[in-house]
Coordinates of C-alpha atoms in Angstrom, one line a residue:
Chain A
M1 CA 0.0 0.0 0.0
L2 CA 2.7 2.4 1.0
D3 CA 4.7 1.1 -1.9
G4 CA 1.8 1.8 -4.2
L5 CA 1.5 5.3 -2.9
Q6 CA 5.2 6.0 -3.5
E7 CA 4.7 4.7 -7.0
I8 CA 1.8 7.1 -7.5
L9 CA 3.6 10.1 -6.1
F10 CA 6.5 9.2 -8.4
T11 CA 4.2 9.3 -11.4
L12 CA 2.6 12.5 -10.3
R13 CA 6.1 14.1 -10.0
Q14 CA 6.9 12.9 -13.5
N15 CA 3.9 14.7 -14.9
K16 CA 4.1 18.0 -13.0
L17 CA 2.2 20.1 -15.5
R18 CA -0.7 17.7 -16.0
T19 CA -1.0 17.2 -12.2
L20 CA -0.8 20.9 -11.7
L21 CA -3.5 21.7 -14.3
T22 CA -5.9 19.1 -12.9
A23 CA -5.3 20.3 -9.4
F24 CA -5.9 23.9 -10.4
G25 CA -9.2 23.0 -12.0
V26 CA -10.4 21.4 -8.8
F27 CA -8.9 24.1 -6.6
W28 CA -10.6 26.8 -8.6
G29 CA -14.0 25.1 -8.6
I30 CA -14.0 24.7 -4.8
F31 CA -12.5 28.1 -4.2
M32 CA -15.2 29.9 -6.3
L33 CA -18.0 27.8 -4.7
I34 CA -16.8 28.7 -1.2
L35 CA -16.5 32.4 -2.1
L36 CA -20.0 32.3 -3.6
L37 CA -21.6 30.6 -0.7
G38 CA -19.8 32.9 1.7
A39 CA -20.9 36.0 -0.2
G40 CA -24.5 34.7 -0.3
R41 CA -24.4 34.1 3.4
G42 CA -23.0 37.5 4.0
M43 CA -25.9 39.0 2.1
Q44 CA -28.4 37.0 4.1
N45 CA -26.8 38.1 7.3
G46 CA -26.9 41.7 6.2
I47 CA -30.6 41.6 5.3
W48 CA -31.5 39.8 8.6
Q49 CA -29.5 42.5 10.4
D50 CA -31.7 45.2 8.8
F51 CA -34.8 43.2 9.8
G52 CA -34.6 44.1 13.4
S53 CA -34.4 41.9 16.5
D54 CA -37.9 40.7 17.1
V55 CA -38.6 37.1 16.4
L56 CA -40.1 36.8 13.0
D57 CA -43.3 34.9 13.5
F58 CA -45.4 37.3 15.6
F59 CA -48.3 39.5 14.9
I60 CA -49.4 42.4 16.9
V61 CA -52.9 43.8 17.4
W62 CA -53.8 47.3 18.5
T63 CA -56.8 49.6 18.7
A64 CA -58.0 52.9 17.3
E65 CA -61.3 54.6 16.6
T66 CA -63.9 52.6 14.7
S67 CA -64.5 53.5 11.1
V68 CA -67.7 51.6 10.5
P69 CA -71.0 52.1 12.4
Y70 CA -72.0 48.7 13.9
R71 CA -74.9 47.5 16.0
G72 CA -76.4 50.9 16.5
M73 CA -73.2 52.4 17.5
A74 CA -71.7 55.3 15.5
S75 CA -68.3 55.2 14.0
G76 CA -65.4 57.1 15.7
R77 CA -65.7 55.1 18.9
Q78 CA -62.3 54.5 20.7
I79 CA -61.6 50.8 21.4
T80 CA -59.4 49.8 24.3
F81 CA -58.1 46.4 25.1
T82 CA -57.8 45.0 28.6
L83 CA -56.0 42.0 30.0
A84 CA -59.4 40.2 30.0
D85 CA -59.3 40.3 26.2
I86 CA -56.0 38.3 26.3
E87 CA -57.6 35.7 28.6
A88 CA -60.6 35.4 26.3
V89 CA -58.4 34.9 23.2
K90 CA -56.3 32.4 25.1
Q91 CA -59.5 30.4 25.9
Q92 CA -61.2 30.7 22.5
V93 CA -58.4 30.3 20.0
S94 CA -56.1 27.4 19.7
G95 CA -52.7 27.4 18.1
I96 CA -51.3 30.2 20.3
R97 CA -47.8 29.7 21.5
L98 CA -47.5 32.9 23.3
I99 CA -49.7 36.0 24.0
S100 CA -48.6 39.1 25.7
A101 CA -49.8 42.5 26.6
E102 CA -47.7 45.7 26.1
R103 CA -48.9 48.9 27.7
F104 CA -47.4 52.3 26.9
A105 CA -47.3 55.1 29.4
Q106 CA -46.5 58.6 28.3
N107 CA -42.8 59.4 27.9
G108 CA -41.3 60.2 31.2
N109 CA -38.1 61.1 32.9
V110 CA -35.9 58.6 34.7
N111 CA -33.6 60.2 37.3
Y112 CA -30.5 58.9 38.8
G113 CA -28.8 61.3 41.2
R114 CA -28.7 64.5 39.4
K115 CA -28.9 63.0 35.9
A116 CA -32.1 62.5 34.0
S117 CA -33.0 60.8 30.8
N118 CA -36.3 60.8 29.0
G119 CA -37.6 57.5 27.8
Q120 CA -40.7 55.7 26.6
I121 CA -42.1 53.8 29.6
L122 CA -43.7 50.4 29.0
G123 CA -45.6 48.0 31.2
V124 CA -45.1 44.4 30.3
P125 CA -45.8 40.9 31.7
D126 CA -43.0 38.4 31.9
E127 CA -44.3 36.6 28.7
Y128 CA -43.3 39.7 26.8
F129 CA -39.7 38.7 26.9
Q130 CA -40.4 35.6 25.0
V131 CA -41.6 37.7 22.1
K132 CA -38.4 39.7 22.4
D133 CA -36.1 36.6 22.8
D134 CA -33.7 37.9 20.1
V135 CA -33.0 41.1 22.1
P136 CA -29.8 40.8 24.0
F137 CA -30.4 41.2 27.7
N138 CA -26.8 41.4 28.6
F139 CA -26.9 42.7 32.2
G140 CA -29.1 41.7 35.1
R141 CA -32.4 39.9 34.5
K142 CA -35.7 40.3 32.9
V143 CA -39.1 40.9 34.5
N144 CA -40.2 37.7 36.2
P145 CA -43.6 36.3 37.4
L146 CA -42.8 37.4 41.0
D147 CA -42.3 41.0 40.0
Q148 CA -45.6 40.7 38.2
D149 CA -47.5 39.1 41.1
E150 CA -46.1 41.4 43.8
S151 CA -46.1 44.6 41.6
R152 CA -42.5 45.1 42.5
K153 CA -40.9 48.4 41.8
V154 CA -38.3 47.2 39.4
V155 CA -37.3 48.6 35.9
L156 CA -35.2 47.4 33.0
L157 CA -33.4 50.2 31.2
G158 CA -32.7 50.4 27.5
K159 CA -29.1 50.8 26.8
A160 CA -29.5 54.4 25.6
V161 CA -31.2 55.4 28.8
A162 CA -28.6 53.6 30.9
D163 CA -25.7 55.2 29.1
R164 CA -27.1 58.6 29.8
L165 CA -27.7 58.0 33.5
F166 CA -24.6 56.0 34.4
A167 CA -20.9 56.5 33.9
A168 CA -19.1 54.0 31.7
N169 CA -17.6 52.1 34.6
E170 CA -20.7 52.1 36.7
D171 CA -22.9 49.0 36.8
P172 CA -26.6 50.1 36.6
V173 CA -27.9 46.8 37.9
G174 CA -29.0 47.1 41.6
K175 CA -29.0 51.0 41.5
E176 CA -32.1 52.9 42.5
V177 CA -33.6 55.3 40.0
R178 CA -36.7 57.5 40.2
V179 CA -39.5 57.1 37.7
K180 CA -42.4 59.5 38.1
D181 CA -41.0 60.3 41.5
V182 CA -41.2 56.6 42.6
V183 CA -37.9 55.0 43.6
M184 CA -37.4 51.8 41.6
K185 CA -34.6 49.3 41.4
V186 CA -32.8 48.7 38.1
V187 CA -32.7 44.9 37.6
G188 CA -31.4 44.8 34.0
V189 CA -30.2 46.6 30.9
F190 CA -31.1 45.5 27.4
Y191 CA -30.2 46.6 23.9
D192 CA -32.9 46.5 21.2
K193 CA -31.8 47.7 17.8
G194 CA -35.4 47.8 16.5
G195 CA -36.7 51.2 15.4
R196 CA -33.2 52.2 14.4
G197 CA -32.1 52.0 18.0
Q198 CA -35.0 54.0 19.4
N199 CA -36.3 50.9 21.1
S200 CA -33.3 51.1 23.3
E201 CA -34.6 54.3 24.8
R202 CA -37.4 52.4 26.4
V203 CA -37.9 51.6 30.1
L204 CA -39.7 48.4 31.0
M205 CA -41.5 47.7 34.2
P206 CA -44.0 45.0 35.3
I207 CA -47.5 45.8 33.9
S208 CA -48.9 45.3 37.4
T209 CA -46.6 47.9 38.8
M210 CA -47.6 50.3 36.0
Q211 CA -51.3 49.8 36.8
K212 CA -50.6 51.0 40.4
M213 CA -48.4 53.9 39.3
Y214 CA -50.4 55.2 36.4
G215 CA -53.9 53.9 37.0
G216 CA -56.1 53.0 34.1
G217 CA -56.9 49.5 35.4
E218 CA -56.0 46.5 33.3
I219 CA -55.8 48.3 30.0
T220 CA -53.2 47.3 27.4
D221 CA -52.3 49.0 24.1
N222 CA -50.9 46.2 22.1
I223 CA -51.4 42.5 22.1
W224 CA -48.5 40.4 20.8
V225 CA -49.2 36.8 19.6
R226 CA -46.8 34.1 18.5
P227 CA -48.3 31.0 16.8
L228 CA -47.3 27.5 17.7
P229 CA -44.9 26.0 15.2
G230 CA -46.7 24.7 12.2
V231 CA -49.8 27.0 12.7
D232 CA -50.7 29.2 9.8
P233 CA -50.0 32.7 11.1
F234 CA -52.5 34.4 8.9
E235 CA -55.3 32.0 9.8
L236 CA -54.5 32.5 13.5
E237 CA -54.4 36.3 13.1
K238 CA -57.9 36.1 11.5
Q239 CA -59.3 34.0 14.4
V240 CA -57.8 36.3 17.1
L241 CA -59.2 39.4 15.3
E242 CA -62.7 37.8 15.1
V243 CA -62.7 37.1 18.9
L244 CA -61.5 40.7 19.7
K245 CA -64.0 42.3 17.3
R246 CA -66.8 40.3 18.7
R247 CA -65.9 41.3 22.3
H248 CA -65.7 45.0 21.4
D249 CA -68.7 45.1 19.0
V250 CA -66.5 46.1 16.1
S251 CA -67.8 45.4 12.6
P252 CA -66.0 42.6 10.8
D253 CA -65.4 45.1 8.0
D254 CA -63.8 47.6 10.2
R255 CA -60.1 47.8 9.4
R256 CA -59.3 50.7 11.8
G257 CA -61.0 50.0 15.1
I258 CA -58.9 46.9 15.7
N259 CA -55.8 46.8 13.7
S260 CA -53.1 44.3 13.2
F261 CA -49.7 43.7 11.6
N262 CA -48.4 40.3 10.8
M263 CA -44.7 39.8 10.6
A264 CA -45.2 36.7 8.5
M265 CA -46.0 39.0 5.6
P266 CA -42.6 40.7 5.1
A267 CA -40.9 37.5 6.4
Q268 CA -42.5 35.7 3.6
S269 CA -41.2 38.0 0.9
V270 CA -37.7 38.1 2.5
N271 CA -37.8 34.3 2.6
S272 CA -38.6 34.1 -1.0
L273 CA -35.8 36.6 -1.7
F274 CA -33.5 34.3 0.2
V275 CA -34.7 31.3 -1.7
G276 CA -34.0 33.2 -4.9
I277 CA -30.5 34.1 -3.7
T278 CA -29.8 30.5 -2.6
V279 CA -31.0 29.0 -5.9
F280 CA -28.9 31.5 -7.8
I281 CA -25.8 30.7 -5.8
W282 CA -26.2 27.0 -6.1
F283 CA -26.8 27.4 -9.8
V284 CA -23.6 29.3 -10.4
G285 CA -21.7 27.2 -7.9
L286 CA -22.8 23.9 -9.4
G287 CA -21.9 25.4 -12.8
T288 CA -18.4 26.1 -11.5
L289 CA -18.2 22.6 -10.0
M290 CA -19.4 21.1 -13.2
A291 CA -16.6 22.9 -15.1
G292 CA -14.2 21.4 -12.6
I293 CA -15.6 18.0 -13.1
V294 CA -15.5 18.2 -16.9
G295 CA -11.9 19.3 -16.5
I296 CA -11.0 16.3 -14.4
S297 CA -12.7 14.0 -16.8
N298 CA -10.8 15.4 -19.7
I299 CA -7.5 15.2 -18.0
M300 CA -8.2 11.6 -16.9
I301 CA -9.0 10.6 -20.5
I302 CA -5.9 12.3 -21.7
T303 CA -3.8 10.7 -18.9
V304 CA -5.1 7.2 -19.8
K305 CA -4.6 7.8 -23.5
E306 CA -1.1 9.1 -23.0
R307 CA -0.1 6.2 -20.9
T308 CA -1.6 3.4 -23.0
K309 CA 1.8 2.2 -23.9
E310 CA 3.0 2.3 -20.3
I311 CA -0.1 0.4 -19.2
G312 CA 0.6 -2.2 -21.9
V313 CA 4.1 -2.7 -20.7
R314 CA 3.1 -2.9 -17.1
K315 CA 0.4 -5.5 -18.0
A316 CA 3.0 -7.6 -19.9
L317 CA 5.2 -7.5 -16.8
G318 CA 2.3 -8.8 -14.6
A319 CA 0.2 -5.8 -13.6
T320 CA -3.4 -7.0 -13.0
P321 CA -6.4 -5.0 -14.3
F322 CA -7.2 -4.2 -10.7
S323 CA -3.8 -2.8 -10.0
I324 CA -4.0 -0.6 -13.1
V325 CA -7.5 0.7 -12.3
S326 CA -6.8 1.3 -8.7
T327 CA -3.5 3.1 -9.3
L328 CA -5.1 5.4 -11.8
L329 CA -8.1 6.1 -9.6
L330 CA -6.0 6.6 -6.5
E331 CA -3.9 9.0 -8.5
S332 CA -6.9 11.1 -9.5
T333 CA -8.5 10.9 -6.0
L334 CA -5.3 12.1 -4.4
V335 CA -5.0 15.0 -6.7
T336 CA -8.6 16.1 -6.5
A337 CA -8.8 15.6 -2.7
V338 CA -5.6 17.6 -2.0
A339 CA -6.5 20.3 -4.4
G340 CA -10.1 20.5 -3.2
Y341 CA -8.9 20.8 0.4
I342 CA -6.5 23.6 -0.5
G343 CA -9.3 25.3 -2.3
L344 CA -11.5 25.0 0.7
V345 CA -8.8 26.4 3.0
C346 CA -8.0 29.3 0.7
G347 CA -11.7 30.1 0.2
V348 CA -12.5 30.1 3.9
G349 CA -9.3 32.0 4.6
L350 CA -10.2 34.7 2.2
L351 CA -13.7 35.0 3.6
E352 CA -12.3 35.2 7.1
L353 CA -9.8 37.9 6.0
V354 CA -12.6 40.0 4.4
S355 CA -14.8 39.5 7.5
F356 CA -11.9 40.4 9.8
T357 CA -10.9 43.5 7.7
L358 CA -14.5 44.8 7.6
R359 CA -14.8 44.4 11.3
K360 CA -11.4 45.9 12.0
A361 CA -12.0 48.9 9.8
G362 CA -15.5 49.3 11.2
V363 CA -16.9 49.4 7.7
V364 CA -20.6 48.6 7.6
L365 CA -21.6 47.6 4.1
P366 CA -25.3 47.7 3.2
Y367 CA -26.7 44.2 2.9
F368 CA -23.4 42.5 3.8
L369 CA -22.4 41.1 7.1
N370 CA -20.1 38.3 8.3
P371 CA -19.5 36.3 5.2
E372 CA -19.3 32.7 6.3
V373 CA -19.5 29.2 4.9
D374 CA -21.6 26.3 6.0
F375 CA -18.8 23.8 6.6
G376 CA -21.0 20.8 5.9
V377 CA -21.9 22.2 2.5
A378 CA -18.3 22.8 1.7
I379 CA -17.3 19.3 2.6
T380 CA -20.2 17.9 0.6
A381 CA -19.0 19.9 -2.4
I382 CA -15.5 18.5 -2.1
M383 CA -16.7 15.0 -1.7
L384 CA -19.0 15.5 -4.7
L385 CA -16.1 16.8 -6.7
V386 CA -13.7 14.0 -5.7
G387 CA -16.4 11.4 -6.2
V388 CA -17.4 12.6 -9.6
G389 CA -13.8 13.1 -10.6
V390 CA -13.1 9.4 -9.7
L391 CA -16.2 8.3 -11.6
A392 CA -15.1 10.3 -14.5
G393 CA -11.7 8.6 -14.4
L394 CA -13.2 5.2 -13.9
A395 CA -14.5 4.7 -17.5
P396 CA -11.2 5.5 -19.2
A397 CA -9.2 3.6 -16.6
V398 CA -11.4 0.5 -17.0
R399 CA -11.1 0.7 -20.7
A400 CA -7.3 1.0 -20.5
A401 CA -7.1 -2.0 -18.2
R402 CA -9.1 -4.0 -20.6
I403 CA -7.1 -3.6 -23.8
T404 CA -4.6 -6.4 -24.4
P405 CA -1.0 -5.7 -23.7
I406 CA 0.0 -6.0 -27.4
E407 CA -2.6 -3.5 -28.5
A408 CA -1.5 -1.1 -25.8
M409 CA 2.1 -1.4 -26.6
R410 CA 1.5 -0.7 -30.2
A411 CA -0.2 2.5 -29.4
E412 CA 2.0 5.6 -29.7
Chain B
M1 CA 7.8 -27.0 -21.0
I2 CA 5.5 -25.7 -23.7
T3 CA 3.0 -27.8 -25.7
L4 CA 0.6 -26.3 -28.3
H5 CA -1.9 -28.5 -30.0
D6 CA -4.0 -27.4 -33.0
I7 CA -4.1 -23.7 -32.1
H8 CA -6.3 -21.6 -34.2
K9 CA -6.6 -17.8 -34.1
Y10 CA -9.0 -15.5 -36.0
Y11 CA -8.9 -11.7 -36.2
R12 CA -12.1 -10.0 -36.6
T13 CA -11.3 -7.1 -38.9
G14 CA -14.1 -5.9 -41.1
D15 CA -16.8 -8.4 -41.9
Q16 CA -14.5 -11.3 -43.0
P17 CA -12.7 -12.9 -40.1
L18 CA -9.0 -13.3 -40.8
H19 CA -7.7 -16.8 -40.1
V20 CA -4.2 -16.2 -38.9
L21 CA -3.2 -19.4 -37.1
K22 CA -4.6 -22.6 -38.7
G23 CA -3.7 -25.3 -36.3
V24 CA -0.3 -24.9 -34.8
D25 CA 1.3 -27.9 -33.2
L26 CA 4.4 -27.2 -31.2
H27 CA 6.5 -28.7 -28.4
I28 CA 9.3 -26.9 -26.7
R29 CA 11.4 -28.7 -24.0
E30 CA 12.8 -27.2 -20.9
G31 CA 16.1 -25.5 -21.4
E32 CA 15.7 -25.2 -25.2
L33 CA 16.8 -22.3 -27.3
V34 CA 14.5 -22.1 -30.3
A35 CA 13.9 -19.5 -33.1
I36 CA 10.5 -19.0 -34.6
M37 CA 10.8 -17.7 -38.2
G38 CA 8.5 -16.9 -41.0
S39 CA 7.8 -14.2 -43.5
S40 CA 5.7 -11.2 -42.6
G41 CA 2.1 -12.3 -42.3
S42 CA 2.9 -15.8 -41.4
G43 CA 1.5 -15.4 -37.9
K44 CA 4.7 -15.5 -36.0
S45 CA 4.0 -12.5 -33.9
T46 CA 0.5 -13.8 -33.2
L47 CA 2.0 -17.1 -32.1
L48 CA 4.4 -15.3 -29.8
N49 CA 1.6 -13.3 -28.2
I50 CA -0.3 -16.5 -27.6
L51 CA 2.8 -18.1 -26.1
G52 CA 3.2 -15.1 -23.9
V53 CA -0.4 -15.2 -22.7
L54 CA -0.7 -11.7 -24.1
D55 CA -3.4 -12.7 -26.6
S56 CA -6.2 -15.3 -26.6
F57 CA -6.7 -18.1 -29.1
D58 CA -9.9 -19.5 -30.5
R59 CA -9.3 -23.2 -30.6
G60 CA -6.8 -25.8 -29.5
T61 CA -4.9 -26.4 -26.3
Y62 CA -1.9 -24.8 -24.8
T63 CA 0.1 -26.1 -21.8
L64 CA 2.7 -24.0 -20.2
A65 CA 4.9 -25.5 -17.4
G66 CA 2.2 -28.1 -16.7
Q67 CA -0.6 -25.5 -16.6
A68 CA -3.4 -25.5 -19.1
I69 CA -3.8 -22.0 -20.6
G70 CA -7.1 -20.9 -22.1
N71 CA -10.0 -18.8 -21.1
L72 CA -8.1 -17.2 -18.3
S73 CA -9.3 -14.0 -16.8
E74 CA -7.2 -10.9 -17.3
T75 CA -6.1 -11.0 -13.7
D76 CA -5.1 -14.7 -13.9
S77 CA -3.2 -14.2 -17.1
A78 CA -1.4 -11.2 -15.7
R79 CA -0.3 -13.2 -12.7
L80 CA 0.8 -16.1 -15.0
R81 CA 2.9 -13.7 -17.1
N82 CA 4.4 -12.3 -14.0
R83 CA 5.4 -15.7 -12.6
L84 CA 6.3 -17.8 -15.6
L85 CA 7.3 -15.5 -18.4
G86 CA 9.9 -12.9 -19.3
F87 CA 9.6 -10.6 -22.3
V88 CA 12.1 -8.9 -24.5
F89 CA 10.7 -6.6 -27.2
Q90 CA 12.0 -5.2 -30.4
S91 CA 11.4 -1.7 -29.2
F92 CA 12.7 -2.4 -25.6
N93 CA 9.5 -1.0 -24.0
L94 CA 11.3 0.5 -21.0
L95 CA 9.3 3.1 -19.0
P96 CA 10.9 6.4 -20.0
F97 CA 10.5 8.0 -16.6
K98 CA 12.2 5.2 -14.6
N99 CA 15.9 4.6 -14.5
A100 CA 17.5 1.3 -15.4
A101 CA 17.3 -0.3 -12.0
E102 CA 13.7 0.8 -11.5
N103 CA 12.7 -0.6 -14.9
V104 CA 14.3 -3.9 -14.0
A105 CA 12.6 -4.0 -10.6
L106 CA 9.1 -3.5 -12.1
P107 CA 8.0 -7.2 -12.3
L108 CA 9.0 -7.6 -8.7
Y109 CA 6.8 -4.7 -7.7
Y110 CA 3.8 -6.7 -9.2
Q111 CA 4.9 -9.7 -7.2
G112 CA 4.7 -7.7 -4.0
V113 CA 8.4 -7.8 -3.3
G114 CA 9.6 -5.1 -0.9
R115 CA 11.5 -2.1 -2.2
K116 CA 14.8 -3.0 -0.7
E117 CA 14.8 -6.5 -1.9
R118 CA 13.6 -5.3 -5.4
N119 CA 16.5 -2.9 -5.7
Y120 CA 19.0 -5.5 -4.6
R121 CA 17.8 -8.1 -7.1
A122 CA 17.5 -5.5 -9.9
E123 CA 21.1 -4.5 -9.4
K124 CA 22.3 -8.0 -9.3
F125 CA 20.7 -8.7 -12.7
L126 CA 22.1 -5.4 -14.1
D127 CA 25.5 -6.6 -13.0
M128 CA 24.8 -9.9 -14.9
V129 CA 24.0 -8.2 -18.2
G130 CA 27.1 -6.0 -17.8
L131 CA 25.5 -2.7 -16.9
S132 CA 27.0 -2.2 -13.4
D133 CA 27.9 1.4 -14.2
R134 CA 24.6 2.4 -15.7
K135 CA 22.2 1.5 -12.9
T136 CA 20.7 4.9 -12.4
F137 CA 20.8 6.0 -16.0
M138 CA 17.5 7.0 -17.6
P139 CA 16.5 5.0 -20.8
N140 CA 17.2 8.1 -23.0
Q141 CA 20.7 8.1 -21.7
L142 CA 21.4 4.6 -22.9
S143 CA 22.3 3.2 -26.3
G144 CA 20.0 0.7 -28.1
G145 CA 22.2 -2.2 -27.0
Q146 CA 22.2 -1.0 -23.4
K147 CA 18.4 -0.6 -23.4
Q148 CA 18.0 -4.1 -24.6
R149 CA 20.3 -5.3 -21.9
V150 CA 18.1 -3.6 -19.3
A151 CA 15.1 -5.2 -20.9
I152 CA 16.8 -8.6 -20.7
A153 CA 17.6 -8.0 -17.1
R154 CA 14.0 -7.1 -16.5
A155 CA 12.8 -10.3 -18.3
L156 CA 15.0 -12.4 -16.0
V157 CA 14.6 -10.7 -12.7
A158 CA 11.4 -12.5 -11.6
G159 CA 12.9 -15.9 -12.3
P160 CA 10.6 -16.9 -15.2
K161 CA 10.3 -20.4 -16.7
V162 CA 10.4 -19.1 -20.3
I163 CA 11.8 -16.0 -21.9
L164 CA 10.1 -14.8 -25.0
A165 CA 12.0 -12.4 -27.3
D166 CA 10.2 -10.7 -30.1
E167 CA 12.7 -9.5 -32.7
P168 CA 15.2 -8.7 -29.9
T169 CA 17.8 -7.5 -32.4
G170 CA 15.4 -5.9 -34.9
A171 CA 16.4 -2.4 -33.9
L172 CA 20.1 -2.9 -33.4
D173 CA 23.1 -2.8 -35.7
S174 CA 25.0 -6.0 -36.5
K175 CA 27.8 -5.5 -33.9
T176 CA 25.3 -4.9 -31.1
T177 CA 23.2 -7.8 -32.5
Q178 CA 26.1 -10.1 -31.9
E179 CA 26.6 -8.8 -28.4
I180 CA 22.9 -9.3 -27.5
M181 CA 22.9 -12.7 -29.0
A182 CA 26.0 -13.7 -27.0
L183 CA 24.2 -12.5 -23.9
L184 CA 21.0 -14.5 -24.7
K185 CA 23.1 -17.6 -25.4
E186 CA 24.8 -17.2 -22.1
I187 CA 21.5 -16.9 -20.4
H188 CA 20.4 -20.0 -22.2
S189 CA 23.5 -21.8 -21.1
R190 CA 22.4 -21.2 -17.5
G191 CA 19.4 -23.4 -18.1
N192 CA 16.8 -20.9 -19.2
T193 CA 14.2 -21.7 -21.9
L194 CA 14.4 -19.1 -24.6
I195 CA 12.1 -18.5 -27.6
I196 CA 13.2 -15.9 -30.1
V197 CA 11.0 -14.7 -32.9
T198 CA 13.1 -13.3 -35.7
H199 CA 13.3 -12.9 -39.4
E200 CA 17.1 -12.7 -39.4
Q201 CA 18.6 -15.9 -40.6
D202 CA 22.0 -15.4 -38.8
V203 CA 20.1 -14.8 -35.5
A204 CA 18.1 -18.0 -36.1
N205 CA 21.2 -19.9 -37.0
Q206 CA 22.6 -19.4 -33.5
T207 CA 19.7 -21.3 -31.9
E208 CA 19.3 -25.0 -31.3
R209 CA 16.1 -25.3 -33.4
Q210 CA 14.3 -23.3 -36.0
I211 CA 10.6 -23.4 -36.3
I212 CA 9.4 -22.0 -39.5
L213 CA 5.8 -20.8 -39.8
K214 CA 4.1 -20.5 -43.1
D215 CA 0.5 -19.5 -43.7
G216 CA -0.4 -20.0 -40.1
M217 CA 1.0 -23.4 -39.7
V218 CA 4.4 -24.9 -38.7
A219 CA 6.1 -25.7 -42.0
T220 CA 9.4 -27.1 -40.7
S221 CA 11.0 -27.7 -37.3
H222 CA 14.5 -28.9 -37.5
T223 CA 17.3 -29.1 -35.1
Q224 CA 20.6 -27.5 -36.2
P225 CA 23.7 -29.6 -35.9
Q226 CA 26.0 -26.6 -35.7
A227 CA 24.2 -24.9 -32.8
A228 CA 25.9 -24.9 -29.4

């Protein structure tokens, strides 16, 4: 085996140019495929980045004044949700994974010592944080059920608010701030890049605490809903709206009184864009691979043709067909595998370099972020290339092994 | 050592099969040095290829060293050639990218002999054919006679039962021809069985027996009194 390998390496050294050309074809195919895949992924990352930080399968329902008279009531009636609406929806509609209230108070000041910062003040139940589970809550904790039950005076500060109130080296968590002249304890800091960073100017407190501080009973401004996996989000949205409209005597035709926005809509179009990009990348990539494969096949055919005489001599001296075929195939496998691997390493290396340089220079390209490669895909591509390269070599190798030694030796 | 009985061979070229060997009967004893002669088209190369298990035949029986040849698989015939036969060709057929010693060692590679042992034996046989000072020369650095000596060493290295030489002096001048013939006769004198296909009468005259093929059959087979 080792002897055979030495024999192969010897032959490859004898045919440097041919070996190099084959290797380059394979190298280039893999290299380009990796770059393409990486660029495609970079594009996807860039687009997702712009998409914000909310999970992408929610819809949100809010209220306004009715636009259609209904059941003897004139239009222009202000509708307001309460937490009872959420309970009713939970009971009457199936397929809900998560439902959460979100109540907005007026903007207000948060004070710490002599510093103050204005922010949008929200009251939320603990379920709310499952809707926002893509938002990094880097410091402290979130609102928990105990806060909710005991109406604890705790707040979470958006990063923009925290930065204005606290010095860079100061840990906000555990400090006491004043909101609407009530002393509250900071339990966490979050960063939400939604709304171009404005969502980080928010201040969150338990909705039960807000009810005590601001009054208004159990009202809520928005209702967030996430469907269970596999539930049609549009169908669920329709059912939820039906229940809410019935409870508030809003006409089924009224599009203003109870309003909704379903994230599945833009997510759908972005997804189809991604499918398009992916199909395009694979189309070009497979084309490149195909060119590599054709190259290998050609060179294998030439190799065998060129060595017909040598093969004949070897057969006369006692080489079995198996040893001829296996030597030729091992030769092509070795070349394609090594070249493919180098292509992979170079491709990934270049992507990493680009990624690193962009990060280092702080350049933010539109629609481009963190080019990277799915390693499994890359390995699959190499195996495909090597496999097909070997298959391409198989036919000429078998043919070469089958011709009789005399015929082979006569060939020039 | 070799027995052929009623060997027939057809070549399928075009729509009319060409009947090349029309019933060859032949017996060659161990240790014999014979020449096979015949005009071009008489079938002598075909016969040599069949003797060398390089080509198949269509009818008849062939026994080589007690083993019946016929309908062997490619793999079996390759092993047989490797074990029982040594070849010397008119055009030498050395591998151009291997040096003299590596060329000689090739049959041993296919026997699975280790590299060290291969090189040792190859060098021993190069010494025997008088090329001690040319062991690492590439074929294109050797003269025709030297190339044929390398080829003869290669034919001998695996210890074959029979050595088949197809026009071994066909590409050589008369002085070199004599040298190569002297070498072949010396090898014969060590007890090897040699079959030389040639159309040169003075080469054939140096063998023990001349087998003359005519029209695909053995025309005459006579022992020469003057041969050594």
